[in-house]
mmCIF file of C-alpha atoms in Angstrom:
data_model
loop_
_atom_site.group_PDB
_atom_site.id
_atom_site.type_symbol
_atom_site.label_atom_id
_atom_site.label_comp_id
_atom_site.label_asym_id
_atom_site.label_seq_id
_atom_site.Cartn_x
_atom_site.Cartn_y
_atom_site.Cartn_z
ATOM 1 C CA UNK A 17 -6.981 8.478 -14.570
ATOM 2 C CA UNK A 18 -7.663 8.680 -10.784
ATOM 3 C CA UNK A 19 -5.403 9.983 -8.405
ATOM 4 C CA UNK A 20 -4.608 11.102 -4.991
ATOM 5 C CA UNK A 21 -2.740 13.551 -3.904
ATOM 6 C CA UNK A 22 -1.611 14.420 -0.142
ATOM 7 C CA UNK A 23 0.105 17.306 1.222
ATOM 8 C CA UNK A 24 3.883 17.142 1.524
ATOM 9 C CA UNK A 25 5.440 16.322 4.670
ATOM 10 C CA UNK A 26 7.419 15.927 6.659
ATOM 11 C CA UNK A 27 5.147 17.660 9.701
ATOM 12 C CA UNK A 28 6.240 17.905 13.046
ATOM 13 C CA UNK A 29 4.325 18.093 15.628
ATOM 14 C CA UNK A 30 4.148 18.026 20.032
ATOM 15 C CA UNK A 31 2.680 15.650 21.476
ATOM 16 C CA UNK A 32 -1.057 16.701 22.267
ATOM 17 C CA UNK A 33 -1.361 18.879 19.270
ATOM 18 C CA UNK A 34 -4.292 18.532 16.301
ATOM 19 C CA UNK A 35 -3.395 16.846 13.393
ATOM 20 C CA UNK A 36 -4.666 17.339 10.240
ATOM 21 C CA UNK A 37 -3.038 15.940 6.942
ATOM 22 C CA UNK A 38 -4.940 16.576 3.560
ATOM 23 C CA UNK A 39 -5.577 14.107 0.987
ATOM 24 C CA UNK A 40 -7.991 15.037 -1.906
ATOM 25 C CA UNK A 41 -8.651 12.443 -5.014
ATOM 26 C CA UNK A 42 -9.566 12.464 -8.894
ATOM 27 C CA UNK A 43 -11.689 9.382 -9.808
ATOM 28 C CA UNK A 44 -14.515 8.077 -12.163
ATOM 29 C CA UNK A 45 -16.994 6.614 -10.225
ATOM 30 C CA UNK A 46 -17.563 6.313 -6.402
ATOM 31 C CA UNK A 47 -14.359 4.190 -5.061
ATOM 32 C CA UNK A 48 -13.536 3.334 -1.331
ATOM 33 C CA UNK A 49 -11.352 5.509 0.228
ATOM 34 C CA UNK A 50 -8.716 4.146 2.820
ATOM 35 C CA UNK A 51 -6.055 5.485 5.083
ATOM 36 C CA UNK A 52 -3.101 3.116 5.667
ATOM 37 C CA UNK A 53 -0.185 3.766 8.400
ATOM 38 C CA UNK A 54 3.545 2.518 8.049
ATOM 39 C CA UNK A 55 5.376 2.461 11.013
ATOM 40 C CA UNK A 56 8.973 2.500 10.700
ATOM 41 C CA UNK A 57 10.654 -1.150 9.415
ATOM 42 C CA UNK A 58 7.237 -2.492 9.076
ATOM 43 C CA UNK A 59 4.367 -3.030 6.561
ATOM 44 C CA UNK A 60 1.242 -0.831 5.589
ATOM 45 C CA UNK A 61 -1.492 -0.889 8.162
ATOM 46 C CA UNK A 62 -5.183 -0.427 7.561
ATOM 47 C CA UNK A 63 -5.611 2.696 9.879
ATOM 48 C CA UNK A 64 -9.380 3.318 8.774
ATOM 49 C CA UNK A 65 -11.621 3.153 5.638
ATOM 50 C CA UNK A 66 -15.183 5.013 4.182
ATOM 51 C CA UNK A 67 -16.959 3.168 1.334
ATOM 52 C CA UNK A 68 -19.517 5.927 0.615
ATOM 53 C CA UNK A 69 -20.120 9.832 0.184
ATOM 54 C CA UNK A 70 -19.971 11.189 3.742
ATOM 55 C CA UNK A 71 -19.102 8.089 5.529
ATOM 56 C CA UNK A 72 -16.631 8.852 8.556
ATOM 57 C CA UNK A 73 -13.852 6.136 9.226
ATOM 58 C CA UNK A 74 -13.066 5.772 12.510
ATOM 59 C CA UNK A 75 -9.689 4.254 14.645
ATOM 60 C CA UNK A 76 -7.692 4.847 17.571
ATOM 61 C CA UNK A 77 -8.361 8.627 18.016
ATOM 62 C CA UNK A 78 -7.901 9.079 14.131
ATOM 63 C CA UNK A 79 -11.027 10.457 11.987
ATOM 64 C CA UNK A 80 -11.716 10.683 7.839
ATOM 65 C CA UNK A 81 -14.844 11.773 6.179
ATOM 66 C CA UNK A 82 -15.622 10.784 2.829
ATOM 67 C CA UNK A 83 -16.115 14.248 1.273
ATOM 68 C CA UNK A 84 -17.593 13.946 -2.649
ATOM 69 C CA UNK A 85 -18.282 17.594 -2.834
ATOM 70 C CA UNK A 86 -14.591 18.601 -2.217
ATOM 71 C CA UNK A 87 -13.383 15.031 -3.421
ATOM 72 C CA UNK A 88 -11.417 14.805 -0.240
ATOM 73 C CA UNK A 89 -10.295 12.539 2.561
ATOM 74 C CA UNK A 90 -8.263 14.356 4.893
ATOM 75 C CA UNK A 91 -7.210 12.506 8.127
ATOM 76 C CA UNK A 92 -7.390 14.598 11.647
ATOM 77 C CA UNK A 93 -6.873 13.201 15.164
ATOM 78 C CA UNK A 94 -7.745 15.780 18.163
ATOM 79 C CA UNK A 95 -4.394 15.150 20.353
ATOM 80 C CA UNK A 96 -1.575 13.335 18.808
ATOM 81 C CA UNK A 97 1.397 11.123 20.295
ATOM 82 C CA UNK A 98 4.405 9.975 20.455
ATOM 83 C CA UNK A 99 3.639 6.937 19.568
ATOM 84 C CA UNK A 100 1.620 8.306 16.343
ATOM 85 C CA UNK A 101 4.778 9.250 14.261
ATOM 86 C CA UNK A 102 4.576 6.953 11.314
ATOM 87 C CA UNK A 103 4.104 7.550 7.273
ATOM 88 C CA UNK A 104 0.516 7.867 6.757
ATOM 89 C CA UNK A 105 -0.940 6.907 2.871
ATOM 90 C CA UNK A 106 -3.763 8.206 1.716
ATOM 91 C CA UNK A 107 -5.584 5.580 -1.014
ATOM 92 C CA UNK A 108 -8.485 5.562 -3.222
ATOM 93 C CA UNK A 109 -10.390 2.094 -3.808
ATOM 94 C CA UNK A 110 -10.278 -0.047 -7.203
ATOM 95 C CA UNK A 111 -12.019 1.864 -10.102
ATOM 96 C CA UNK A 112 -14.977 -0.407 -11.933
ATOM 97 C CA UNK A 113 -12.097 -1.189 -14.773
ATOM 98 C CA UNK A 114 -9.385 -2.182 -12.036
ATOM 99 C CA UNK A 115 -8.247 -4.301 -9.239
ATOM 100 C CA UNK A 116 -5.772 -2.003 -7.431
ATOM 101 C CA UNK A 117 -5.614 0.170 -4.387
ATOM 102 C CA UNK A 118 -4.090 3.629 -5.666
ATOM 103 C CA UNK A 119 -2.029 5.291 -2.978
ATOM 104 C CA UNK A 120 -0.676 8.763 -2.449
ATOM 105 C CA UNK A 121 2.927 9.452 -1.917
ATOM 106 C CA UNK A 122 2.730 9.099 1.606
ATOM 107 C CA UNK A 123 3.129 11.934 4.531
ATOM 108 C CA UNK A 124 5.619 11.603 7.166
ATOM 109 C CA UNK A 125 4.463 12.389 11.251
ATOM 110 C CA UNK A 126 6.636 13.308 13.389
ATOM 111 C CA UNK A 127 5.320 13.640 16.720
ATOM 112 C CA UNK A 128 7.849 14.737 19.496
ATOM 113 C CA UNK A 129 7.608 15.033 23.106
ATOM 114 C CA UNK B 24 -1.586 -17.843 9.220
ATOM 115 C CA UNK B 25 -2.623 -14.995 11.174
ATOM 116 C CA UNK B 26 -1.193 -12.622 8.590
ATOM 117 C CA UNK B 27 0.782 -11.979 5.599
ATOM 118 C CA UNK B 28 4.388 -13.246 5.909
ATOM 119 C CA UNK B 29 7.001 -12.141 3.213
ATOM 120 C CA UNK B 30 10.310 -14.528 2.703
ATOM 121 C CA UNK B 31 13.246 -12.629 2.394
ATOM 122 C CA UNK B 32 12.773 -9.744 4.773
ATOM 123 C CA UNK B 33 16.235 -8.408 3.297
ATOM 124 C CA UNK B 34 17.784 -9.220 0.106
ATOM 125 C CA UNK B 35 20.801 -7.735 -1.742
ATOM 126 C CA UNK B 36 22.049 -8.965 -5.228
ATOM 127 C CA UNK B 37 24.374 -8.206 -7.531
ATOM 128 C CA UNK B 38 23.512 -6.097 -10.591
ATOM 129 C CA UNK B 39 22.376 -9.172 -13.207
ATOM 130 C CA UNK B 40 21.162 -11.664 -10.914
ATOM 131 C CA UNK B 41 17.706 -13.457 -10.838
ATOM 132 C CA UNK B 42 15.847 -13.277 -7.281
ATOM 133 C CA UNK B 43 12.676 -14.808 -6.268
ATOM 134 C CA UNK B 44 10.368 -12.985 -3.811
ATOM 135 C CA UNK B 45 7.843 -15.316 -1.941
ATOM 136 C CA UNK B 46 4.823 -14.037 -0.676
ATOM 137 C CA UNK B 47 2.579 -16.355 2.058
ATOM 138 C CA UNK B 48 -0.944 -14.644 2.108
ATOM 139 C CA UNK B 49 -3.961 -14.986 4.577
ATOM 140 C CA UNK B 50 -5.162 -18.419 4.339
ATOM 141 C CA UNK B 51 -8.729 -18.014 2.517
ATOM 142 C CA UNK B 52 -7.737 -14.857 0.764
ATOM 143 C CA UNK B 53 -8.509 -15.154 -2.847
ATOM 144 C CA UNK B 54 -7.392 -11.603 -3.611
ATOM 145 C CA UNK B 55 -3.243 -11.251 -3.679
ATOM 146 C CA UNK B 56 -1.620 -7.815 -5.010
ATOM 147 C CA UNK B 57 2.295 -7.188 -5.121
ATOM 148 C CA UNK B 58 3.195 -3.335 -5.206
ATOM 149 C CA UNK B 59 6.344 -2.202 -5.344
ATOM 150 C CA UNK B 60 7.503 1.004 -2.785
ATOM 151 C CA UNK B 61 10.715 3.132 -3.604
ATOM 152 C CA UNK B 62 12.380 4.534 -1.049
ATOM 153 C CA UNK B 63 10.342 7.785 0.058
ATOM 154 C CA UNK B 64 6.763 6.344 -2.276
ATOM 155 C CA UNK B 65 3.723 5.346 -1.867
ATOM 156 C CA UNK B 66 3.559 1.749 -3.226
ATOM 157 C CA UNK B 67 2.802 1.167 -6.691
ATOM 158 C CA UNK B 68 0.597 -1.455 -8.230
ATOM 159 C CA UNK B 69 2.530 -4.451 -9.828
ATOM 160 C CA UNK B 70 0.421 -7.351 -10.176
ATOM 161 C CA UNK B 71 -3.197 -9.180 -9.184
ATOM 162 C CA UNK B 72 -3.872 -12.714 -8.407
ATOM 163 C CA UNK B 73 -7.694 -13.728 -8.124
ATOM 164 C CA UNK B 74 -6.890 -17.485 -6.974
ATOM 165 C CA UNK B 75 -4.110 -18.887 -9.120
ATOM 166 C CA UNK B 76 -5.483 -16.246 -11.860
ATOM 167 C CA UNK B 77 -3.265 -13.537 -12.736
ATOM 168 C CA UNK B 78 -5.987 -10.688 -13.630
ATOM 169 C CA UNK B 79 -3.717 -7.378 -13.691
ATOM 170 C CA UNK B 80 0.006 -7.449 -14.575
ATOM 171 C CA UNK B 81 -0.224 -3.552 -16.205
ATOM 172 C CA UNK B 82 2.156 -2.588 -13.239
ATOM 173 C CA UNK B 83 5.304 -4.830 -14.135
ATOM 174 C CA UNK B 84 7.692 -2.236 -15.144
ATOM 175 C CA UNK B 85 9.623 -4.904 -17.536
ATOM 176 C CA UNK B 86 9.370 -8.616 -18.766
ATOM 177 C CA UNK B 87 12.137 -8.989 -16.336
ATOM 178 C CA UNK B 88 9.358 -9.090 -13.968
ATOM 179 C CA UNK B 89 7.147 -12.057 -13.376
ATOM 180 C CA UNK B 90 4.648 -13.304 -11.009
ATOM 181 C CA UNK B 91 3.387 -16.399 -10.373
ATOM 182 C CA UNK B 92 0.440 -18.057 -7.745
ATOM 183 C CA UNK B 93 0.319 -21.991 -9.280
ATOM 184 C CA UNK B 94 -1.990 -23.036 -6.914
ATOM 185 C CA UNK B 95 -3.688 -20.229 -5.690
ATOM 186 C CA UNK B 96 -2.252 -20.007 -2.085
ATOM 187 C CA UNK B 97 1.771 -18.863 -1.937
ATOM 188 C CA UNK B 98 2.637 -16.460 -4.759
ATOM 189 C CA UNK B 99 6.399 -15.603 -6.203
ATOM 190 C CA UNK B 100 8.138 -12.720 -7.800
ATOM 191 C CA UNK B 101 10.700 -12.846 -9.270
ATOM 192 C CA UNK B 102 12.798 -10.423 -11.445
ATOM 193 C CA UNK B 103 15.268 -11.677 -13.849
ATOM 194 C CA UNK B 104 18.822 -9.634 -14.271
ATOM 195 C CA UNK B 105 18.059 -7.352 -12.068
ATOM 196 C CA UNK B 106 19.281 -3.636 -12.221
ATOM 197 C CA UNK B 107 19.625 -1.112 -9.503
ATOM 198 C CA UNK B 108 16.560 1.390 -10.173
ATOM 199 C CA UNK B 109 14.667 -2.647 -9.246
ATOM 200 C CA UNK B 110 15.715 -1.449 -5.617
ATOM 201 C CA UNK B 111 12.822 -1.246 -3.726
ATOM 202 C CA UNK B 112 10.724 -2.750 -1.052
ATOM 203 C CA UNK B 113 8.527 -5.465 -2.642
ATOM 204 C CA UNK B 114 4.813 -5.016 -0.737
ATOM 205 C CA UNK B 115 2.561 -8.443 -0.975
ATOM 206 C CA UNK B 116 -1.472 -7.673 0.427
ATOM 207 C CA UNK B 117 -4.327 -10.107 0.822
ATOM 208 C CA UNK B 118 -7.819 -9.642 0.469
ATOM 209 C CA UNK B 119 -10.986 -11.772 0.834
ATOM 210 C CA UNK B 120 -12.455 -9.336 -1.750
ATOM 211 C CA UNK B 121 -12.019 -5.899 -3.096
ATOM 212 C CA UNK B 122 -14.795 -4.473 -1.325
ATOM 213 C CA UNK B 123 -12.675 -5.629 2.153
ATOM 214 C CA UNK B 124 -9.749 -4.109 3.940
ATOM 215 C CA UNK B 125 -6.263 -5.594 2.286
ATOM 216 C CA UNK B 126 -3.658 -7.318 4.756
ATOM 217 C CA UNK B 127 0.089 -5.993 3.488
ATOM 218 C CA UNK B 128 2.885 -8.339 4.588
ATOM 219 C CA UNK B 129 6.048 -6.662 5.977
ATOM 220 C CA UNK B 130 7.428 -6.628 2.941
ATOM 221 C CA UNK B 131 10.690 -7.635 1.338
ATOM 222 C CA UNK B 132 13.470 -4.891 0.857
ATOM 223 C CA UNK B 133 15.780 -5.342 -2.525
ATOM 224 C CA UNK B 134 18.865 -3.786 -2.999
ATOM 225 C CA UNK B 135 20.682 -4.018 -6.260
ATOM 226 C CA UNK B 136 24.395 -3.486 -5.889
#
């Protein structure tokens, strides 16, 4: 069945530093792919989203291309902050026999000063 | 409303207790999804509403669990005698469509004692 899978955190990180955190997905078909944020005590935030083969998503300094060759999704931003430490989830879009987002286990960012 | 609102935010009950989870979603939204997060997870899948329809309930773990949206607006959850692997944080998302961005609430966190 489809699947995502992203790279085990937690990472750490100073501020100003590139930030890459891998996500790569098994599906049937062509689904979305989304990147959500979850800062601490609150719920899931869209952070950014590509709907087809090499579609970048785009938001607040944070970058994903939609990669079908290497069926992967990874999420970079060129200088992180403080501000950025959150859990980030990668997800893969509703198959054509579903209804559900399917997320990863989630990555933890730790961004210090 | 201007987003999803979740009713508790914090709930503790004793093991064998019923609890109902509400869930107030974007006004307009026909799509509604509950997903349930463990502590350290990605959220997983529970149950769709399409209106007052109830397309996808593959994700409730037990007939303990059931989810209702009479009307097709506010939706409830609730899980009857609960046990303490149902503690969790109970995610609610709203959707115009599946081909849009969800809206998660803040969710509501259980905790079976």
């Amino acid at each position: 069945g489809d699947s995502v899978t992203q790279m085990e955190g937690p990472v750490t990180l100073s501020e100003e530093a590139f930030l890459t955190i891998n996500c790569t997905y098994t599906a049937t078909g062509y689904p979305s792919l989304f990147w959500y944020v979850q800062y601490p005590g609150e719920g899931l935030q869209l952070l950014l989203k590509a709907t087809k083969a090499d579609d970048k998503g785009s938001n607040k300094g944070f970058e994903a291309t939609y990669r079908k060759e290497t069926t992967s999704f990874h999420l970079e931003k060129g200088s992180v902050q403080v501000s950025d430490s959150a859990v980030y989830f990668c997800a893969l879009g509703p198959s054509n026999s579903g209804y559900a987002l399917n997320f990863g286990k989630g990555t933890s960012l730790l961004v210090t000063p | 409303g201007a987003g999803v609102s979740q009713s508790p935010r914090y709930k503790v009950a004793k093991r064998g207790q019923d609890v109902a989870l509400r869930c107030d979603p974007i006004s307009g939204h026909v799509s509604l999804f509950w997903y349930q997060q463990a502590l350290g997870q990605g959220p997983e899948f529970l149950t769709y509403f399409q209106n007052e329809a109830q397309l996808d309930k593959s994700g409730l773990p037990s007939d303990r669990f059931f989810a209702e949206r009479p009307e097709g607006s506010v939706s409830t959850l609730k899980i009857q005698r609960t046990q303490q692997e149902d503690s969790a944080v109970y995610l609610c998302a709203s959707s115009v469509g599946q081909a849009y961005g969800y809206t998660f609430g803040s969710g509501t966190r259980l905790t079976v004692v």
